[in-house]
mmCIF file of C-alpha atoms and ligand atoms in Angstrom:
data_model
loop_
_atom_site.group_PDB
_atom_site.id
_atom_site.type_symbol
_atom_site.label_atom_id
_atom_site.label_comp_id
_atom_site.label_asym_id
_atom_site.label_seq_id
_atom_site.Cartn_x
_atom_site.Cartn_y
_atom_site.Cartn_z
ATOM 1 C CA MET F 258 0.000 0.000 0.000
ATOM 2 C CA GLY F 259 1.602 3.315 -1.134
ATOM 3 C CA SER F 260 1.456 6.499 0.908
ATOM 4 C CA LEU F 261 -1.033 9.202 -0.016
ATOM 5 C CA ASN F 262 0.305 12.668 -0.806
ATOM 6 C CA TYR F 263 -1.712 15.562 0.565
ATOM 7 C CA HIS F 264 -1.715 19.032 -1.015
ATOM 8 C CA ARG F 265 -3.531 22.111 0.233
ATOM 9 C CA PRO F 266 -3.191 24.835 -2.409
ATOM 10 C CA LYS F 267 -4.190 28.452 -1.842
ATOM 11 C CA THR F 268 -5.066 29.345 -5.435
ATOM 12 C CA ILE F 269 -7.013 27.878 -8.348
ATOM 13 C CA LYS F 270 -3.891 28.079 -10.520
ATOM 14 C CA GLU F 271 -1.896 26.009 -8.037
ATOM 15 C CA THR F 272 -4.779 23.526 -7.790
ATOM 16 C CA LEU F 273 -4.994 23.035 -11.545
ATOM 17 C CA ALA F 274 -1.250 22.408 -11.746
ATOM 18 C CA LEU F 275 -1.514 19.800 -8.974
ATOM 19 C CA MET F 276 -4.370 17.969 -10.716
ATOM 20 C CA GLU F 277 -1.803 16.235 -12.935
ATOM 21 C CA LYS F 278 -0.683 14.376 -9.817
ATOM 22 C CA GLY F 279 -3.888 13.875 -7.877
ATOM 23 C CA VAL F 280 -7.618 14.438 -7.502
ATOM 24 C CA PRO F 281 -9.607 17.174 -5.745
ATOM 25 C CA LEU F 282 -10.630 16.448 -2.176
ATOM 26 C CA ALA F 283 -13.776 18.288 -1.085
ATOM 27 C CA GLY F 284 -15.758 16.703 1.776
ATOM 28 C CA GLY F 285 -14.056 13.370 1.141
ATOM 29 C CA THR F 286 -17.208 11.335 1.817
ATOM 30 C CA ALA F 287 -17.170 9.667 -1.599
ATOM 31 C CA LEU F 288 -13.411 9.816 -2.149
ATOM 32 C CA THR F 289 -12.233 8.354 1.170
ATOM 33 C CA PRO F 290 -13.425 4.783 0.469
ATOM 34 C CA HIS F 291 -11.270 4.937 -2.717
ATOM 35 C CA ARG F 292 -8.180 6.471 -1.055
ATOM 36 C CA TYR F 293 -5.994 3.519 -2.022
ATOM 37 C CA ASP F 294 -6.764 4.131 -5.718
ATOM 38 C CA VAL F 295 -5.236 7.626 -5.792
ATOM 39 C CA ASP F 296 -1.642 8.826 -5.356
ATOM 40 C CA ALA F 297 -2.444 12.323 -4.136
ATOM 41 C CA VAL F 298 -5.360 14.441 -2.974
ATOM 42 C CA ILE F 299 -5.717 18.188 -3.423
ATOM 43 C CA ASP F 300 -7.684 19.645 -0.551
ATOM 44 C CA LEU F 301 -9.984 22.432 -1.795
ATOM 45 C CA GLN F 302 -10.757 23.980 1.589
ATOM 46 C CA ASP F 303 -8.457 27.028 1.278
ATOM 47 C CA LEU F 304 -9.804 28.090 -2.128
ATOM 48 C CA LYS F 305 -12.717 30.130 -0.732
ATOM 49 C CA LEU F 306 -15.222 28.323 -2.924
ATOM 50 C CA ASP F 307 -17.713 27.993 -0.078
ATOM 51 C CA GLU F 308 -19.778 31.085 -0.755
ATOM 52 C CA LEU F 309 -23.520 30.932 -1.353
ATOM 53 C CA LYS F 310 -24.791 34.017 -3.187
ATOM 54 C CA VAL F 311 -28.545 34.361 -3.281
ATOM 55 C CA GLY F 312 -29.700 37.248 -5.434
ATOM 56 C CA LYS F 313 -33.202 38.360 -6.309
ATOM 57 C CA SER F 314 -33.178 36.391 -9.542
ATOM 58 C CA GLU F 315 -29.926 34.410 -9.544
ATOM 59 C CA ILE F 316 -28.363 31.885 -7.200
ATOM 60 C CA GLN F 317 -24.677 30.963 -7.179
ATOM 61 C CA ILE F 318 -23.464 28.056 -5.069
ATOM 62 C CA GLY F 319 -19.693 27.704 -4.593
ATOM 63 C CA ALA F 320 -18.314 24.219 -5.249
ATOM 64 C CA THR F 321 -17.364 23.564 -1.620
ATOM 65 C CA VAL F 322 -20.643 24.760 -0.114
ATOM 66 C CA LYS F 323 -21.784 21.977 2.201
ATOM 67 C CA LEU F 324 -25.125 20.318 1.505
ATOM 68 C CA GLN F 325 -26.303 21.243 5.000
ATOM 69 C CA ALA F 326 -25.551 24.922 4.276
ATOM 70 C CA LEU F 327 -28.215 24.786 1.561
ATOM 71 C CA ILE F 328 -30.727 23.558 4.095
ATOM 72 C CA LYS F 329 -29.709 26.270 6.563
ATOM 73 C CA ALA F 330 -30.347 28.821 3.792
ATOM 74 C CA GLN F 331 -33.696 27.319 2.872
ATOM 75 C CA GLY F 332 -35.577 30.539 3.631
ATOM 76 C CA GLU F 333 -33.681 32.201 0.773
ATOM 77 C CA LEU F 334 -33.665 29.269 -1.669
ATOM 78 C CA PRO F 335 -36.498 27.553 -3.531
ATOM 79 C CA GLN F 336 -38.061 25.333 -0.867
ATOM 80 C CA ALA F 337 -37.999 22.322 -3.188
ATOM 81 C CA LEU F 338 -34.217 22.626 -3.664
ATOM 82 C CA ALA F 339 -33.669 22.504 0.102
ATOM 83 C CA GLN F 340 -36.096 19.582 0.321
ATOM 84 C CA ALA F 341 -34.193 17.621 -2.351
ATOM 85 C CA CYS F 342 -30.949 18.424 -0.549
ATOM 86 C CA ARG F 343 -32.355 17.028 2.698
ATOM 87 C CA GLN F 344 -33.284 13.805 0.873
ATOM 88 C CA GLU F 345 -29.762 13.503 -0.569
ATOM 89 C CA ALA F 346 -28.049 12.114 2.517
ATOM 90 C CA ALA F 347 -28.246 11.947 6.304
ATOM 91 C CA LEU F 348 -27.271 14.949 8.467
ATOM 92 C CA ASN F 349 -23.718 13.793 9.282
ATOM 93 C CA ILE F 350 -22.921 13.355 5.587
ATOM 94 C CA ARG F 351 -24.624 16.635 4.646
ATOM 95 C CA ASN F 352 -22.421 18.437 7.167
ATOM 96 C CA ILE F 353 -19.307 17.264 5.288
ATOM 97 C CA ALA F 354 -20.287 16.627 1.660
ATOM 98 C CA THR F 355 -20.155 19.479 -0.860
ATOM 99 C CA ILE F 356 -22.193 20.362 -3.899
ATOM 100 C CA GLY F 357 -19.132 19.940 -6.161
ATOM 101 C CA GLY F 358 -18.642 16.407 -4.850
ATOM 102 C CA ALA F 359 -22.331 15.673 -5.365
ATOM 103 C CA VAL F 360 -22.148 16.832 -8.989
ATOM 104 C CA MET F 361 -19.133 14.594 -9.605
ATOM 105 C CA THR F 362 -20.472 11.480 -7.891
ATOM 106 C CA GLY F 363 -24.276 11.625 -7.655
ATOM 107 C CA ASP F 364 -26.091 8.883 -9.556
ATOM 108 C CA GLY F 365 -29.586 8.630 -11.017
ATOM 109 C CA ARG F 366 -31.082 8.320 -7.544
ATOM 110 C CA SER F 367 -29.755 11.704 -6.448
ATOM 111 C CA PRO F 368 -32.581 14.050 -5.381
ATOM 112 C CA LEU F 369 -30.194 17.012 -5.433
ATOM 113 C CA LEU F 370 -29.012 16.423 -9.005
ATOM 114 C CA THR F 371 -32.637 15.951 -10.066
ATOM 115 C CA ALA F 372 -33.563 19.313 -8.527
ATOM 116 C CA LEU F 373 -30.512 21.051 -10.023
ATOM 117 C CA LEU F 374 -31.384 19.676 -13.477
ATOM 118 C CA ALA F 375 -34.911 21.061 -13.163
ATOM 119 C CA LEU F 376 -33.340 24.422 -12.271
ATOM 120 C CA ASP F 377 -31.322 24.150 -15.497
ATOM 121 C CA ALA F 378 -28.169 24.771 -13.441
ATOM 122 C CA SER F 379 -24.923 25.730 -15.148
ATOM 123 C CA VAL F 380 -21.563 24.552 -13.872
ATOM 124 C CA ILE F 381 -18.605 26.933 -13.841
ATOM 125 C CA THR F 382 -15.296 25.117 -14.278
ATOM 126 C CA GLU F 383 -11.609 25.926 -14.555
ATOM 127 C CA PRO F 384 -9.398 26.158 -16.535
ATOM 128 C CA GLY F 385 -11.025 28.656 -18.855
ATOM 129 C CA ASN F 386 -13.765 29.883 -16.499
ATOM 130 C CA SER F 387 -16.242 28.092 -18.755
ATOM 131 C CA SER F 388 -19.907 27.539 -18.084
ATOM 132 C CA GLU F 389 -21.821 24.516 -19.285
ATOM 133 C CA PRO F 390 -25.243 23.064 -18.528
ATOM 134 C CA LEU F 391 -25.249 20.505 -15.720
ATOM 135 C CA GLN F 392 -27.184 18.216 -18.055
ATOM 136 C CA LYS F 393 -24.189 18.139 -20.412
ATOM 137 C CA LEU F 394 -21.538 17.925 -17.709
ATOM 138 C CA LEU F 395 -23.186 14.870 -16.128
ATOM 139 C CA LYS F 396 -22.548 12.985 -19.372
ATOM 140 C CA THR F 397 -18.866 13.925 -19.579
ATOM 141 C CA ARG F 398 -17.829 14.188 -15.912
ATOM 142 C CA ASP F 399 -15.873 10.904 -15.836
ATOM 143 C CA GLY F 400 -13.445 12.323 -18.386
ATOM 144 C CA MET F 401 -12.761 15.498 -16.377
ATOM 145 C CA ARG F 402 -11.734 13.993 -13.039
ATOM 146 C CA LYS F 403 -8.076 14.945 -13.387
ATOM 147 C CA SER F 404 -8.392 17.944 -15.662
ATOM 148 C CA ARG F 405 -11.240 20.253 -14.605
ATOM 149 C CA LEU F 406 -12.167 21.849 -11.327
ATOM 150 C CA ILE F 407 -15.745 22.797 -10.495
ATOM 151 C CA ILE F 408 -15.839 26.346 -9.154
ATOM 152 C CA ALA F 409 -19.562 26.971 -8.709
ATOM 153 C CA LEU F 410 -23.086 26.250 -9.886
ATOM 154 C CA GLU F 411 -25.379 28.988 -11.133
ATOM 155 C CA MET F 412 -29.106 29.001 -11.668
ATOM 156 C CA VAL F 413 -31.989 31.375 -12.178
ATOM 157 C CA ARG F 414 -34.645 31.447 -9.486
ATOM 158 C CA PRO F 415 -37.863 29.911 -10.848
ATOM 159 C CA ASN F 416 -41.345 31.322 -10.479
ATOM 160 C CA ARG F 417 -42.375 28.011 -8.900
ATOM 161 C CA MET F 418 -40.663 24.743 -8.100
ATOM 162 C CA ASN F 419 -41.889 21.426 -6.721
ATOM 163 C CA TYR F 420 -40.123 18.198 -5.824
ATOM 164 C CA GLU F 421 -41.588 14.831 -4.865
ATOM 165 C CA GLN F 422 -40.227 11.354 -4.467
ATOM 166 C CA VAL F 423 -41.351 7.820 -3.794
ATOM 167 C CA SER F 424 -38.974 5.683 -1.752
ATOM 168 C CA ARG F 425 -39.075 2.555 0.401
ATOM 169 C CA SER F 426 -39.024 4.694 3.563
ATOM 170 C CA PRO F 427 -39.297 8.488 3.999
ATOM 171 C CA ALA F 428 -35.542 9.053 4.433
ATOM 172 C CA ASP F 429 -34.434 6.515 1.829
ATOM 173 C CA ARG F 430 -33.083 7.439 -1.571
ATOM 174 C CA PRO F 431 -35.843 7.646 -4.193
ATOM 175 C CA LEU F 432 -37.057 4.852 -6.424
ATOM 176 C CA VAL F 433 -38.571 7.650 -8.475
ATOM 177 C CA CYS F 434 -38.289 11.391 -7.961
ATOM 178 C CA LEU F 435 -39.420 14.335 -9.998
ATOM 179 C CA ALA F 436 -38.568 18.027 -9.870
ATOM 180 C CA VAL F 437 -40.567 20.552 -11.867
ATOM 181 C CA THR F 438 -39.894 24.268 -12.228
ATOM 182 C CA GLU F 439 -41.884 26.983 -13.925
ATOM 183 C CA TYR F 440 -40.224 30.074 -15.376
ATOM 184 C CA LEU F 441 -42.111 33.035 -16.794
ATOM 185 C CA THR F 442 -40.883 34.726 -19.967
ATOM 186 C CA SER F 443 -40.787 38.535 -20.173
ATOM 187 C CA LYS F 444 -44.243 38.303 -21.790
ATOM 188 C CA GLY F 445 -45.545 36.236 -18.884
ATOM 189 C CA LYS F 446 -45.621 32.934 -20.802
ATOM 190 C CA SER F 447 -45.118 29.833 -18.678
ATOM 191 C CA HIS F 448 -42.087 27.656 -19.447
ATOM 192 C CA VAL F 449 -41.747 24.334 -17.614
ATOM 193 C CA ILE F 450 -38.542 22.378 -16.960
ATOM 194 C CA ALA F 451 -38.692 18.888 -15.465
ATOM 195 C CA ALA F 452 -36.164 16.287 -14.351
ATOM 196 C CA LEU F 453 -36.770 12.675 -13.444
ATOM 197 C CA GLY F 454 -34.561 10.638 -11.104
ATOM 198 C CA GLY F 455 -34.488 7.358 -9.255
ATOM 199 C CA TYR F 456 -32.661 5.203 -11.753
ATOM 200 C CA GLY F 457 -29.417 4.763 -13.670
ATOM 201 C CA GLU F 458 -26.188 6.728 -13.824
ATOM 202 C CA ARG F 459 -27.804 10.154 -13.637
ATOM 203 C CA PRO F 460 -31.214 11.825 -13.497
ATOM 204 C CA ILE F 461 -32.648 12.865 -16.855
ATOM 205 C CA ARG F 462 -34.299 16.007 -18.222
ATOM 206 C CA LEU F 463 -37.808 15.318 -19.520
ATOM 207 C CA THR F 464 -37.202 17.264 -22.714
ATOM 208 C CA LYS F 465 -40.012 15.627 -24.699
ATOM 209 C CA MET F 466 -42.494 16.437 -21.962
ATOM 210 C CA GLU F 467 -41.226 20.026 -21.784
ATOM 211 C CA GLU F 468 -41.582 20.406 -25.571
ATOM 212 C CA ALA F 469 -45.092 18.947 -25.532
ATOM 213 C CA LEU F 470 -46.133 21.455 -22.859
ATOM 214 C CA GLU F 471 -44.667 24.313 -24.931
ATOM 215 C CA LYS F 472 -46.906 23.162 -27.791
ATOM 216 C CA GLY F 473 -49.960 23.181 -25.537
ATOM 217 C CA ALA F 474 -50.294 19.471 -24.690
ATOM 218 C CA SER F 475 -52.708 18.588 -21.907
ATOM 219 C CA LEU F 476 -51.176 17.785 -18.517
ATOM 220 C CA ALA F 477 -52.317 14.158 -18.901
ATOM 221 C CA ASP F 478 -50.605 13.818 -22.291
ATOM 222 C CA ALA F 479 -47.468 15.476 -20.927
ATOM 223 C CA ALA F 480 -47.440 13.169 -17.894
ATOM 224 C CA ALA F 481 -47.675 10.174 -20.232
ATOM 225 C CA LEU F 482 -44.314 11.258 -21.679
ATOM 226 C CA ALA F 483 -42.776 11.222 -18.196
ATOM 227 C CA GLN F 484 -44.133 7.705 -17.772
ATOM 228 C CA LYS F 485 -42.652 6.643 -21.107
ATOM 229 C CA ALA F 486 -39.228 7.984 -20.124
ATOM 230 C CA TYR F 487 -38.935 5.253 -17.467
ATOM 231 C CA ASN F 488 -40.359 2.399 -19.580
ATOM 232 C CA ASP F 489 -37.018 0.554 -19.380
ATOM 233 C CA ALA F 490 -35.942 1.751 -15.926
ATOM 234 C CA GLY F 491 -35.924 -1.580 -14.119
ATOM 235 C CA ASP F 492 -33.287 -2.777 -11.631
ATOM 236 C CA ALA F 493 -33.000 -4.687 -8.354
ATOM 237 C CA PHE F 494 -34.817 -1.910 -6.472
ATOM 238 C CA ALA F 495 -37.926 -1.607 -8.642
ATOM 239 C CA SER F 496 -39.358 -2.903 -11.903
ATOM 240 C CA ALA F 497 -39.574 -0.674 -14.964
ATOM 241 C CA ALA F 498 -43.372 -0.979 -14.935
ATOM 242 C CA TYR F 499 -43.495 0.312 -11.349
ATOM 243 C CA ARG F 500 -41.102 3.203 -11.979
ATOM 244 C CA ALA F 501 -42.914 4.227 -15.174
ATOM 245 C CA GLU F 502 -46.296 4.197 -13.431
ATOM 246 C CA ILE F 503 -44.987 6.322 -10.534
ATOM 247 C CA ALA F 504 -43.224 8.733 -12.910
ATOM 248 C CA GLY F 505 -46.551 9.355 -14.662
ATOM 249 C CA ILE F 506 -48.405 9.866 -11.376
ATOM 250 C CA LEU F 507 -45.785 12.282 -10.005
ATOM 251 C CA ALA F 508 -45.711 14.194 -13.291
ATOM 252 C CA ARG F 509 -49.483 14.647 -13.326
ATOM 253 C CA ARG F 510 -49.420 15.786 -9.692
ATOM 254 C CA LEU F 511 -46.494 18.199 -9.950
ATOM 255 C CA LEU F 512 -47.575 19.672 -13.278
ATOM 256 C CA THR F 513 -51.021 20.332 -11.827
ATOM 257 C CA GLU F 514 -49.439 22.043 -8.805
ATOM 258 C CA VAL F 515 -46.994 24.099 -10.851
ATOM 259 C CA LYS F 516 -49.270 25.020 -13.748
ATOM 260 C CA GLY F 517 -52.714 24.554 -12.268
HETATM 261 C C1 FAD E 267 -21.823 6.824 4.808
HETATM 262 C C2 FAD E 267 -22.033 7.494 3.474
HETATM 263 C C3 FAD E 267 -23.317 7.621 2.998
HETATM 264 C C4 FAD E 267 -23.544 8.232 1.761
HETATM 265 N N1 FAD E 267 -24.815 8.350 1.353
HETATM 266 C C5 FAD E 267 -25.055 8.923 0.169
HETATM 267 C C6 FAD E 267 -26.369 9.074 -0.266
HETATM 268 O O1 FAD E 267 -27.309 8.694 0.415
HETATM 269 N N2 FAD E 267 -26.583 9.670 -1.457
HETATM 270 C C7 FAD E 267 -25.544 10.095 -2.239
HETATM 271 O O2 FAD E 267 -25.770 10.610 -3.333
HETATM 272 N N3 FAD E 267 -24.286 9.969 -1.856
HETATM 273 C C8 FAD E 267 -24.022 9.400 -0.674
HETATM 274 N N4 FAD E 267 -22.745 9.264 -0.272
HETATM 275 C C9 FAD E 267 -21.684 9.720 -1.194
HETATM 276 C C10 FAD E 267 -21.196 11.139 -0.949
HETATM 277 O O3 FAD E 267 -21.484 11.562 0.362
HETATM 278 C C11 FAD E 267 -21.783 12.197 -1.873
HETATM 279 O O4 FAD E 267 -21.686 11.795 -3.208
HETATM 280 C C12 FAD E 267 -21.131 13.569 -1.647
HETATM 281 O O5 FAD E 267 -21.936 14.554 -2.238
HETATM 282 C C13 FAD E 267 -19.716 13.710 -2.143
HETATM 283 O O6 FAD E 267 -19.263 15.025 -1.786
HETATM 284 P P1 FAD E 267 -17.856 15.285 -1.153
HETATM 285 O O7 FAD E 267 -17.707 16.759 -1.022
HETATM 286 O O8 FAD E 267 -17.657 14.493 0.081
HETATM 287 O O9 FAD E 267 -16.906 14.757 -2.343
HETATM 288 P P2 FAD E 267 -15.471 14.082 -2.266
HETATM 289 O O10 FAD E 267 -15.580 12.722 -1.664
HETATM 290 O O11 FAD E 267 -14.479 15.005 -1.684
HETATM 291 O O12 FAD E 267 -15.179 13.961 -3.828
HETATM 292 C C14 FAD E 267 -15.947 13.092 -4.647
HETATM 293 C C15 FAD E 267 -15.386 13.150 -6.083
HETATM 294 O O13 FAD E 267 -15.644 14.426 -6.647
HETATM 295 C C16 FAD E 267 -14.419 15.072 -7.006
HETATM 296 N N5 FAD E 267 -14.590 16.489 -6.680
HETATM 297 C C17 FAD E 267 -15.030 17.000 -5.503
HETATM 298 N N6 FAD E 267 -15.132 18.332 -5.587
HETATM 299 C C18 FAD E 267 -14.735 18.674 -6.840
HETATM 300 C C19 FAD E 267 -14.617 19.915 -7.535
HETATM 301 N N7 FAD E 267 -14.920 21.090 -6.965
HETATM 302 N N8 FAD E 267 -14.188 19.891 -8.822
HETATM 303 C C20 FAD E 267 -13.887 18.712 -9.434
HETATM 304 N N9 FAD E 267 -13.981 17.509 -8.823
HETATM 305 C C21 FAD E 267 -14.396 17.498 -7.542
HETATM 306 C C22 FAD E 267 -13.337 14.375 -6.184
HETATM 307 O O14 FAD E 267 -12.076 14.438 -6.787
HETATM 308 C C23 FAD E 267 -13.880 12.953 -6.144
HETATM 309 O O15 FAD E 267 -13.569 12.276 -7.335
HETATM 310 C C24 FAD E 267 -22.467 8.699 0.970
HETATM 311 C C25 FAD E 267 -21.172 8.583 1.474
HETATM 312 C C26 FAD E 267 -20.955 7.993 2.715
HETATM 313 C C27 FAD E 267 -19.538 7.896 3.242
#
């Protein structure tokens, strides 16, 4: 068993240079069980990435903001985001785990990633100070482990947002979860974004359902598209038929609440 090198850089530039040798260490809750697979860790705690900025219309969450900090700020954040964060993990883990770590490791059963997808969150990364949709980053994140550093997540505050999940017990991770947001255009037109979780490598955006709603589909027809999205979502935890049925029920319920 080799020894593990520990680095604690003070700047982003220093961090990026060190990433050739090791991987970022945020809360360490997901990384620690794999400590024997890495040669070096780069502790992010001195980078001052733990700021939560809540504006009137925009929210920026620094990469090392702890999950519990989002719950503490729930009065300022969309209630459904704080609720999804609470469902993400137990209190002790939430006190340590960060949003950057959650973005890099969360799977399809992640309530938080589901909520962030419905908020159409963007992820700011270095080098290059680039911004890309979370939806896109979740598909490419495995390739960026040693090359890109998450700095923050940004999102626009929705007009309304709801989150619901079905799980084996109230505190368990979801078998199916759905987050729905409504944004209003400058002309007051309603625009819905929805994300479905509970299965697979990552939650998914319900793009077909969103498009159908834009074209004026009924809520029942739109919900049927949410159901269809989980037609093949079977695993050891739940059958595809069960997940699809629940996805349709949650979609009908949340769309009625958000748009009704
Ligand atoms: C007992 C226990 C229970 C858990 N339960 C759950 C659960 O119920 N649900 C769940 O989803 N997860 C769970 N986890 C996993 C873990 O807690 C979460 O995925 C957590 O959000 C990881 O955050 P972290 O800050 O601890 O990340 P770390 O462990 O520090 O890092 C995780 C990965 O992300 C990378 N990384 C971290 N920050 C950045 C950044 N800013 N830029 C680029 N890469 C970065 C690291 O290099 C590493 O590869 C559990 C873990 C434990 C130990």
